[in-house]
Amino acid sequence: MSLFDPTTLSELRAVLAALRQGSPVVLDVPEDVRCQLLQRYVDVSQRNAGLSLLSFGLVLFVAADAAPWWPRVLAFAVMFAIAIARHALVRRWRSSAQAQAPRFDRRHDLLVILAMGLWNSAPFALEGRIPASNLAVVVYAAQLSLTVLAVSHVAAQPASLLASLFSMVALVTFHLHQGTLMSAMMALSTVTLTFALQSRMSDNHRTLLKALAADRQNALLVKELERLRQQLETENRLLGLSLRDASQAASRDALTGLFNRRHLLAQAPAMAELVATRHAQVVVCMIDIDHFKSVNDGYGHAVGDAVLRQLARGMTERLRDGDCVARLGGEEFVALLRGCDLHAGRRLADLLRESVAATRMETEAGDLPITVSIGVAQWAPGEALADVLGRADLALYQAKHKGRNRVEAAEPALATPGRG
């Protein structure tokens, strides 16, 4: 990767801008992505704090066992206090972090630098106090700490760059202080390693940002798909309600709310099939309001409509749940009484007639007495709806002819081959 590559220069500017504002992560990303970077930085920082404390203790009490004990205990106590403070600051950040405006406590970053300072000062403090071989172990441990720090902070390139440079300067200074060719080569290798690590970190950081951007885009797509799914469900539900309302409107009488002739004709084949094949008993009632023309002529159609609506409501309440009432038109109605023979059907029709006669219709012209005449017929197996309606209508004519406000039954029909 070239230092003068436009992408590299852009990343470097982003890192420098973050460092100027004291941010451990880059700032030229969406705020939710920035919050994820901070979260990863915090998680790695927590793990590194424990690892650093453990390795620092091994260096002080194993590799540097020949040094005076109290400075080592003091240095370890300071490192332990730093780890505790970092943990407390991280817990506070996690409890108050907001994806809309992610911030991080700079005291935590200062503690990280202080911990690195303890690591980097260890070779200087132990030089001449422990054997050279042990001092080499201490230097190697500091070099390893630099490597772990650079590699692990892939989400926090600004923090990684600052920490790596800080450690590199300290280690290079120590090597050059030795004044030997070997130490000079070690200093050069430290510089080379640091820049190689940062180059690799830059690639990894770029890959991480692309992955987080893709995750963010996927999350937005999922959210948009969920919104569209809910919108589609709402539209389907509304469409279903509209279709149901349209279906009901097509099968209902607009004035009375009862089923209409269209619905009655649509149900006829199924009802005829029940009568023919399952021997279901159905009685058909033709119902007509007596002298209804005089109501319309004398009081107007508005009063007539009010009478029709109240009569429809009264019949619906009086008949059983399984029965069906439909308006054929004008003042004519049809009731299909299921589960009863001609005798029981005639009795139900008579109860309905008595109920209507006992009820006065409340209208704007006052309470009007209304009576109905009813003709009933037993639906015979194989008989079409038109035929049974014809027989019921003939019985209705007889009821009208015999004085109205009465029920007449048609003669039973002979069973014929199924006709629908």
Short mmCIF file of C-alpha atoms in Angstrom, two decimals:
data_model
loop_
_atom_site.label_atom_id
_atom_site.label_comp_id
_atom_site.label_asym_id
_atom_site.label_seq_id
_atom_site.Cartn_x
_atom_site.Cartn_y
_atom_site.Cartn_z
CA MET A 1 0.00 0.00 0.00
CA SER A 2 1.51 3.31 -1.07
CA LEU A 3 1.70 6.20 1.35
CA PHE A 4 0.60 8.53 -1.46
CA ASP A 5 -2.40 6.45 -2.46
CA PRO A 6 -5.53 8.69 -2.41
CA THR A 7 -7.36 6.23 -0.20
CA THR A 8 -4.46 6.11 2.23
CA LEU A 9 -4.22 9.90 2.34
CA SER A 10 -7.98 10.15 2.93
CA GLU A 11 -7.78 7.65 5.78
CA LEU A 12 -4.81 9.49 7.26
CA ARG A 13 -6.71 12.76 7.19
CA ALA A 14 -9.67 11.07 8.90
CA VAL A 15 -7.38 9.66 11.60
CA LEU A 16 -5.68 13.01 12.16
CA ALA A 17 -9.07 14.77 12.36
CA ALA A 18 -10.17 12.28 15.02
CA LEU A 19 -6.95 12.78 16.98
CA ARG A 20 -7.40 16.55 16.89
CA GLN A 21 -10.82 16.11 18.50
CA GLY A 22 -9.53 13.55 20.98
CA SER A 23 -11.61 10.69 19.53
CA PRO A 24 -10.25 7.11 19.63
CA VAL A 25 -12.30 6.26 16.51
CA VAL A 26 -12.76 7.98 13.16
CA LEU A 27 -15.56 10.55 12.94
CA ASP A 28 -16.39 10.62 9.21
CA VAL A 29 -18.83 7.71 9.51
CA PRO A 30 -22.55 7.58 10.41
CA GLU A 31 -23.15 8.01 14.12
CA ASP A 32 -24.55 4.50 14.59
CA VAL A 33 -21.41 3.06 12.94
CA ARG A 34 -19.29 5.29 15.16
CA CYS A 35 -21.10 3.89 18.18
CA GLN A 36 -20.32 0.34 17.00
CA LEU A 37 -16.64 1.27 16.59
CA LEU A 38 -16.59 2.66 20.11
CA GLN A 39 -18.28 -0.48 21.43
CA ARG A 40 -15.63 -2.68 19.81
CA TYR A 41 -12.88 -0.40 21.11
CA VAL A 42 -14.31 -0.64 24.62
CA ASP A 43 -14.57 -4.43 24.48
CA VAL A 44 -10.98 -4.83 23.26
CA SER A 45 -9.76 -2.27 25.77
CA GLN A 46 -11.33 -4.26 28.59
CA ARG A 47 -9.67 -7.47 27.45
CA ASN A 48 -6.33 -5.75 26.91
CA ALA A 49 -6.48 -4.21 30.38
CA GLY A 50 -6.68 -7.63 32.02
CA LEU A 51 -4.08 -9.14 29.72
CA SER A 52 -1.74 -6.20 30.25
CA LEU A 53 -2.11 -6.45 34.03
CA LEU A 54 -1.34 -10.19 33.99
CA SER A 55 1.69 -9.90 31.69
CA PHE A 56 2.99 -6.85 33.58
CA GLY A 57 2.82 -8.84 36.81
CA LEU A 58 4.74 -11.74 35.24
CA VAL A 59 7.44 -9.35 34.01
CA LEU A 60 7.78 -7.63 37.39
CA PHE A 61 7.72 -10.68 39.64
CA VAL A 62 9.35 -13.31 37.38
CA ALA A 63 11.67 -11.69 34.84
CA ALA A 64 12.59 -8.82 37.19
CA ASP A 65 12.75 -10.79 40.43
CA ALA A 66 16.28 -9.51 41.07
CA ALA A 67 15.10 -5.87 41.29
CA PRO A 68 14.07 -4.29 44.62
CA TRP A 69 10.61 -5.50 45.57
CA TRP A 70 8.88 -2.31 46.67
CA PRO A 71 9.19 -0.42 43.34
CA ARG A 72 7.82 -3.51 41.60
CA VAL A 73 4.89 -3.74 44.02
CA LEU A 74 4.21 -0.03 43.60
CA ALA A 75 4.32 -0.27 39.79
CA PHE A 76 1.95 -3.26 39.82
CA ALA A 77 -0.41 -1.46 42.22
CA VAL A 78 -0.50 1.53 39.88
CA MET A 79 -1.22 -0.75 36.89
CA PHE A 80 -3.96 -2.51 38.92
CA ALA A 81 -5.54 0.83 39.86
CA ILE A 82 -5.45 1.87 36.19
CA ALA A 83 -7.28 -1.34 35.19
CA ILE A 84 -9.97 -0.77 37.85
CA ALA A 85 -10.45 2.85 36.79
CA ARG A 86 -10.71 1.85 33.12
CA HIS A 87 -13.33 -0.74 34.00
CA ALA A 88 -15.38 1.82 35.94
CA LEU A 89 -15.25 4.36 33.11
CA VAL A 90 -16.29 1.72 30.58
CA ARG A 91 -19.28 0.67 32.70
CA ARG A 92 -20.37 4.30 33.01
CA TRP A 93 -20.07 4.77 29.25
CA ARG A 94 -22.09 1.64 28.50
CA SER A 95 -24.92 2.76 30.78
CA SER A 96 -25.17 6.20 29.16
CA ALA A 97 -24.03 5.63 25.57
CA GLN A 98 -26.39 6.88 22.87
CA ALA A 99 -26.17 5.81 19.26
CA GLN A 100 -27.45 9.23 18.18
CA ALA A 101 -24.51 11.12 19.76
CA PRO A 102 -21.73 8.67 20.74
CA ARG A 103 -19.09 10.16 23.02
CA PHE A 104 -16.29 8.60 25.01
CA ASP A 105 -14.55 9.67 28.21
CA ARG A 106 -11.08 10.95 27.40
CA ARG A 107 -9.92 9.95 30.88
CA HIS A 108 -10.09 6.34 29.73
CA ASP A 109 -7.71 7.06 26.84
CA LEU A 110 -5.35 8.89 29.18
CA LEU A 111 -5.32 5.84 31.46
CA VAL A 112 -4.47 3.64 28.44
CA ILE A 113 -1.54 5.94 27.65
CA LEU A 114 -0.47 5.86 31.29
CA ALA A 115 -0.50 2.05 31.27
CA MET A 116 1.61 2.08 28.14
CA GLY A 117 3.96 4.51 29.84
CA LEU A 118 4.46 2.01 32.66
CA TRP A 119 5.26 -0.68 30.11
CA ASN A 120 7.67 1.54 28.17
CA SER A 121 9.43 2.82 31.30
CA ALA A 122 10.04 -0.73 32.57
CA PRO A 123 13.21 -1.34 30.45
CA PHE A 124 14.67 2.00 31.56
CA ALA A 125 13.83 1.39 35.23
CA LEU A 126 15.20 -2.16 35.25
CA GLU A 127 18.37 -1.53 33.26
CA GLY A 128 21.38 -2.41 35.40
CA ARG A 129 19.18 -3.91 38.13
CA ILE A 130 18.47 -7.26 36.52
CA PRO A 131 20.60 -9.56 34.31
CA ALA A 132 20.85 -8.65 30.63
CA SER A 133 19.01 -11.78 29.60
CA ASN A 134 16.10 -10.89 31.85
CA LEU A 135 16.13 -7.32 30.55
CA ALA A 136 15.83 -8.73 27.03
CA VAL A 137 12.70 -10.55 28.18
CA VAL A 138 11.30 -7.27 29.51
CA VAL A 139 12.03 -5.53 26.20
CA TYR A 140 10.49 -8.42 24.27
CA ALA A 141 7.38 -8.21 26.48
CA ALA A 142 7.10 -4.47 25.80
CA GLN A 143 7.50 -5.15 22.06
CA LEU A 144 4.79 -7.84 22.28
CA SER A 145 2.52 -5.41 24.13
CA LEU A 146 2.98 -2.95 21.26
CA THR A 147 2.08 -5.64 18.72
CA VAL A 148 -1.04 -6.78 20.59
CA LEU A 149 -2.13 -3.19 21.04
CA ALA A 150 -1.80 -2.40 17.33
CA VAL A 151 -3.47 -5.57 16.08
CA SER A 152 -6.36 -5.71 18.54
CA HIS A 153 -7.56 -2.11 18.12
CA VAL A 154 -8.79 -2.61 14.56
CA ALA A 155 -11.94 -0.58 15.33
CA ALA A 156 -9.98 2.37 16.77
CA GLN A 157 -7.35 3.32 14.22
CA PRO A 158 -6.66 6.78 15.73
CA ALA A 159 -6.11 5.28 19.18
CA SER A 160 -4.01 2.47 17.73
CA LEU A 161 -1.82 4.88 15.75
CA LEU A 162 -1.24 7.14 18.74
CA ALA A 163 -0.51 4.26 21.09
CA SER A 164 1.77 2.50 18.61
CA LEU A 165 3.81 5.64 17.94
CA PHE A 166 4.07 6.33 21.65
CA SER A 167 5.35 2.81 22.36
CA MET A 168 7.62 2.82 19.32
CA VAL A 169 9.34 6.06 20.35
CA ALA A 170 9.95 4.74 23.85
CA LEU A 171 11.35 1.40 22.66
CA VAL A 172 13.48 2.98 19.92
CA THR A 173 14.88 5.43 22.45
CA PHE A 174 15.78 2.57 24.77
CA HIS A 175 17.49 0.60 21.99
CA LEU A 176 19.47 3.60 20.78
CA HIS A 177 20.44 4.34 24.38
CA GLN A 178 22.29 1.02 24.45
CA GLY A 179 24.76 2.37 21.88
CA THR A 180 25.48 -0.95 20.14
CA LEU A 181 25.04 -2.08 16.57
CA MET A 182 22.63 -4.80 17.68
CA SER A 183 20.51 -2.32 19.61
CA ALA A 184 20.48 0.01 16.58
CA MET A 185 19.23 -2.84 14.45
CA MET A 186 16.60 -3.57 17.09
CA ALA A 187 15.53 0.07 16.97
CA LEU A 188 15.23 -0.12 13.17
CA SER A 189 13.25 -3.35 13.37
CA THR A 190 10.92 -1.76 15.92
CA VAL A 191 10.21 1.14 13.56
CA THR A 192 9.70 -1.24 10.63
CA LEU A 193 7.38 -3.45 12.68
CA THR A 194 5.33 -0.48 13.84
CA PHE A 195 4.74 0.86 10.34
CA ALA A 196 4.03 -2.63 9.01
CA LEU A 197 1.49 -3.17 11.75
CA GLN A 198 -0.16 0.18 11.04
CA SER A 199 -0.28 -0.61 7.33
CA ARG A 200 -2.02 -3.88 8.08
CA MET A 201 -4.26 -2.10 10.59
CA SER A 202 -5.29 0.38 7.89
CA ASP A 203 -6.37 -2.45 5.58
CA ASN A 204 -8.23 -4.21 8.38
CA HIS A 205 -9.86 -0.96 9.48
CA ARG A 206 -11.03 -0.26 5.92
CA THR A 207 -12.48 -3.76 5.68
CA LEU A 208 -14.24 -3.34 9.02
CA LEU A 209 -15.80 -0.03 7.95
CA LYS A 210 -17.07 -1.65 4.74
CA ALA A 211 -18.54 -4.53 6.73
CA LEU A 212 -20.24 -2.18 9.19
CA ALA A 213 -21.56 -0.06 6.33
CA ALA A 214 -22.94 -3.19 4.67
CA ASP A 215 -24.54 -4.29 7.95
CA ARG A 216 -26.04 -0.85 8.34
CA GLN A 217 -27.40 -0.92 4.79
CA ASN A 218 -28.80 -4.41 5.36
CA ALA A 219 -30.47 -3.24 8.57
CA LEU A 220 -32.02 -0.32 6.70
CA LEU A 221 -33.20 -2.68 3.96
CA VAL A 222 -34.68 -5.07 6.51
CA LYS A 223 -36.42 -2.15 8.20
CA GLU A 224 -37.74 -0.93 4.86
CA LEU A 225 -38.91 -4.43 3.93
CA GLU A 226 -40.67 -4.73 7.28
CA ARG A 227 -42.35 -1.37 6.68
CA LEU A 228 -43.43 -2.48 3.22
CA ARG A 229 -44.67 -5.80 4.62
CA GLN A 230 -46.77 -4.03 7.22
CA GLN A 231 -48.04 -1.61 4.59
CA LEU A 232 -48.95 -4.53 2.33
CA GLU A 233 -50.72 -6.31 5.16
CA THR A 234 -52.66 -3.14 5.93
CA GLU A 235 -53.60 -2.69 2.27
CA ASN A 236 -54.59 -6.36 1.99
CA ARG A 237 -56.69 -6.06 5.11
CA LEU A 238 -58.38 -2.95 3.79
CA LEU A 239 -58.86 -4.64 0.43
CA GLY A 240 -60.35 -7.66 2.16
CA LEU A 241 -62.71 -5.41 4.10
CA SER A 242 -63.63 -3.60 0.90
CA LEU A 243 -64.28 -6.87 -0.91
CA ARG A 244 -66.29 -8.14 2.02
CA ASP A 245 -68.29 -4.92 2.13
CA ALA A 246 -68.78 -5.10 -1.63
CA SER A 247 -69.89 -8.73 -1.38
CA GLN A 248 -72.28 -7.90 1.43
CA ALA A 249 -73.59 -4.90 -0.47
CA ALA A 250 -74.20 -7.10 -3.51
CA SER A 251 -76.15 -9.65 -1.46
CA ARG A 252 -78.02 -7.26 0.84
CA ASP A 253 -81.08 -5.11 0.34
CA ALA A 254 -80.04 -1.48 0.68
CA LEU A 255 -83.21 -0.38 2.49
CA THR A 256 -83.82 -3.15 5.02
CA GLY A 257 -80.39 -4.81 5.33
CA LEU A 258 -81.97 -8.20 4.63
CA PHE A 259 -80.66 -10.58 1.98
CA ASN A 260 -81.88 -9.75 -1.51
CA ARG A 261 -83.21 -11.80 -4.40
CA ARG A 262 -79.70 -12.26 -5.80
CA HIS A 263 -78.49 -13.88 -2.61
CA LEU A 264 -81.58 -16.08 -2.43
CA LEU A 265 -81.03 -17.35 -5.99
CA ALA A 266 -77.33 -17.95 -5.27
CA GLN A 267 -78.14 -20.10 -2.25
CA ALA A 268 -80.90 -22.04 -3.97
CA PRO A 269 -78.77 -24.83 -5.54
CA ALA A 270 -77.10 -25.69 -2.23
CA MET A 271 -80.42 -25.68 -0.41
CA ALA A 272 -82.02 -27.86 -3.09
CA GLU A 273 -79.09 -30.29 -2.81
CA LEU A 274 -79.62 -30.57 0.96
CA VAL A 275 -83.30 -31.28 0.48
CA ALA A 276 -82.70 -33.83 -2.28
CA THR A 277 -79.71 -35.77 -0.95
CA ARG A 278 -79.74 -35.29 2.82
CA HIS A 279 -83.51 -35.14 3.27
CA ALA A 280 -83.27 -31.75 4.95
CA GLN A 281 -86.64 -30.22 5.81
CA VAL A 282 -87.11 -26.65 4.60
CA VAL A 283 -90.31 -24.60 4.61
CA VAL A 284 -90.56 -21.57 2.31
CA CYS A 285 -92.71 -18.63 3.46
CA MET A 286 -93.95 -15.91 1.11
CA ILE A 287 -94.74 -12.81 3.22
CA ASP A 288 -96.65 -9.76 2.00
CA ILE A 289 -97.69 -6.63 3.91
CA ASP A 290 -101.45 -6.12 3.84
CA HIS A 291 -102.67 -2.88 2.24
CA PHE A 292 -99.13 -1.52 1.95
CA LYS A 293 -100.04 0.55 -1.10
CA SER A 294 -102.43 2.58 1.05
CA VAL A 295 -99.57 3.33 3.46
CA ASN A 296 -97.41 4.71 0.65
CA ASP A 297 -100.30 6.59 -0.93
CA GLY A 298 -101.61 7.98 2.34
CA TYR A 299 -98.42 8.83 4.22
CA GLY A 300 -95.69 8.91 1.58
CA HIS A 301 -92.81 6.65 0.67
CA ALA A 302 -90.67 7.81 3.62
CA VAL A 303 -93.23 6.37 6.03
CA GLY A 304 -93.50 3.24 3.87
CA ASP A 305 -89.73 2.79 4.00
CA ALA A 306 -89.78 3.15 7.80
CA VAL A 307 -92.43 0.43 7.98
CA LEU A 308 -90.34 -1.87 5.78
CA ARG A 309 -87.22 -1.36 7.92
CA GLN A 310 -89.04 -2.02 11.21
CA LEU A 311 -90.80 -5.07 9.79
CA ALA A 312 -87.47 -6.47 8.56
CA ARG A 313 -85.89 -5.92 11.98
CA GLY A 314 -88.84 -7.54 13.72
CA MET A 315 -88.77 -10.64 11.48
CA THR A 316 -85.02 -11.04 11.97
CA GLU A 317 -85.46 -10.93 15.75
CA ARG A 318 -88.46 -13.27 15.75
CA LEU A 319 -87.09 -16.02 13.50
CA ARG A 320 -84.45 -18.53 14.54
CA ASP A 321 -80.68 -18.18 13.95
CA GLY A 322 -80.61 -20.79 11.18
CA ASP A 323 -83.49 -19.24 9.25
CA CYS A 324 -82.97 -16.90 6.30
CA VAL A 325 -85.10 -13.84 5.49
CA ALA A 326 -84.83 -12.02 2.16
CA ARG A 327 -86.64 -9.15 0.51
CA LEU A 328 -87.84 -9.96 -2.99
CA GLY A 329 -88.89 -6.40 -3.69
CA GLY A 330 -91.57 -3.92 -2.73
CA GLU A 331 -93.51 -5.30 0.26
CA GLU A 332 -92.75 -8.97 -0.51
CA PHE A 333 -90.41 -11.06 1.62
CA VAL A 334 -89.30 -14.70 1.68
CA ALA A 335 -88.30 -16.70 4.73
CA LEU A 336 -86.56 -20.08 4.55
CA LEU A 337 -87.24 -22.07 7.71
CA ARG A 338 -84.77 -24.93 8.12
CA GLY A 339 -85.24 -28.06 10.16
CA CYS A 340 -89.04 -28.10 10.32
CA ASP A 341 -91.89 -29.77 8.46
CA LEU A 342 -94.94 -28.04 7.02
CA HIS A 343 -96.87 -28.16 10.29
CA ALA A 344 -94.02 -26.66 12.33
CA GLY A 345 -93.32 -24.13 9.58
CA ARG A 346 -96.91 -23.00 9.55
CA ARG A 347 -96.83 -22.61 13.31
CA LEU A 348 -93.67 -20.47 13.15
CA ALA A 349 -95.21 -18.37 10.38
CA ASP A 350 -98.34 -17.85 12.49
CA LEU A 351 -96.26 -16.73 15.47
CA LEU A 352 -94.49 -14.27 13.18
CA ARG A 353 -97.83 -12.97 11.88
CA GLU A 354 -99.14 -12.50 15.44
CA SER A 355 -95.97 -10.67 16.44
CA VAL A 356 -96.31 -8.23 13.54
CA ALA A 357 -99.99 -7.63 14.26
CA ALA A 358 -99.21 -6.89 17.91
CA THR A 359 -96.51 -4.35 17.02
CA ARG A 360 -97.29 -0.77 16.00
CA MET A 361 -94.78 0.73 13.60
CA GLU A 362 -93.31 3.99 14.82
CA THR A 363 -93.18 6.49 11.98
CA GLU A 364 -93.17 10.24 11.51
CA ALA A 365 -96.90 9.93 10.79
CA GLY A 366 -97.49 8.23 14.14
CA ASP A 367 -97.78 4.61 15.22
CA LEU A 368 -99.28 2.56 12.43
CA PRO A 369 -100.85 -0.90 12.75
CA ILE A 370 -99.51 -3.37 10.19
CA THR A 371 -100.50 -6.92 9.36
CA VAL A 372 -99.01 -9.49 7.01
CA SER A 373 -100.34 -12.43 5.03
CA ILE A 374 -98.15 -15.52 4.67
CA GLY A 375 -98.15 -18.48 2.35
CA VAL A 376 -96.03 -21.50 3.32
CA ALA A 377 -94.87 -24.49 1.29
CA GLN A 378 -92.70 -27.51 2.08
CA TRP A 379 -89.66 -27.74 -0.22
CA ALA A 380 -89.89 -31.16 -1.86
CA PRO A 381 -86.85 -33.22 -2.94
CA GLY A 382 -85.93 -32.44 -6.54
CA GLU A 383 -88.03 -29.27 -6.57
CA ALA A 384 -86.51 -26.05 -7.88
CA LEU A 385 -86.70 -22.82 -5.92
CA ALA A 386 -88.94 -21.22 -8.51
CA ASP A 387 -91.44 -24.06 -8.13
CA VAL A 388 -91.61 -23.98 -4.35
CA LEU A 389 -91.83 -20.19 -4.44
CA GLY A 390 -94.73 -20.54 -6.90
CA ARG A 391 -96.59 -22.87 -4.55
CA ALA A 392 -95.91 -20.58 -1.57
CA ASP A 393 -97.09 -17.60 -3.61
CA LEU A 394 -100.29 -19.44 -4.46
CA ALA A 395 -100.87 -20.09 -0.75
CA LEU A 396 -100.23 -16.37 -0.11
CA TYR A 397 -102.88 -15.53 -2.70
CA GLN A 398 -105.33 -17.76 -0.83
CA ALA A 399 -104.49 -15.98 2.45
CA LYS A 400 -105.16 -12.63 0.80
CA HIS A 401 -108.37 -13.93 -0.75
CA LYS A 402 -109.61 -15.22 2.63
CA GLY A 403 -109.34 -11.87 4.37
CA ARG A 404 -105.59 -11.19 4.91
CA ASN A 405 -103.67 -11.30 8.23
CA ARG A 406 -103.56 -15.06 8.06
CA VAL A 407 -101.34 -18.02 7.12
CA GLU A 408 -102.20 -20.54 4.43
CA ALA A 409 -100.22 -23.68 3.52
CA ALA A 410 -99.74 -25.05 0.02
CA GLU A 411 -100.46 -28.62 -0.88
CA PRO A 412 -97.36 -30.88 -0.65
CA ALA A 413 -95.55 -31.38 -3.94
CA LEU A 414 -94.57 -34.76 -5.30
CA ALA A 415 -90.84 -35.58 -5.20
CA THR A 416 -89.22 -35.19 -8.61
CA PRO A 417 -85.71 -35.93 -9.98
CA GLY A 418 -83.12 -33.33 -8.87
CA ARG A 419 -83.31 -30.10 -10.87
CA GLY A 420 -81.12 -27.64 -8.83
#
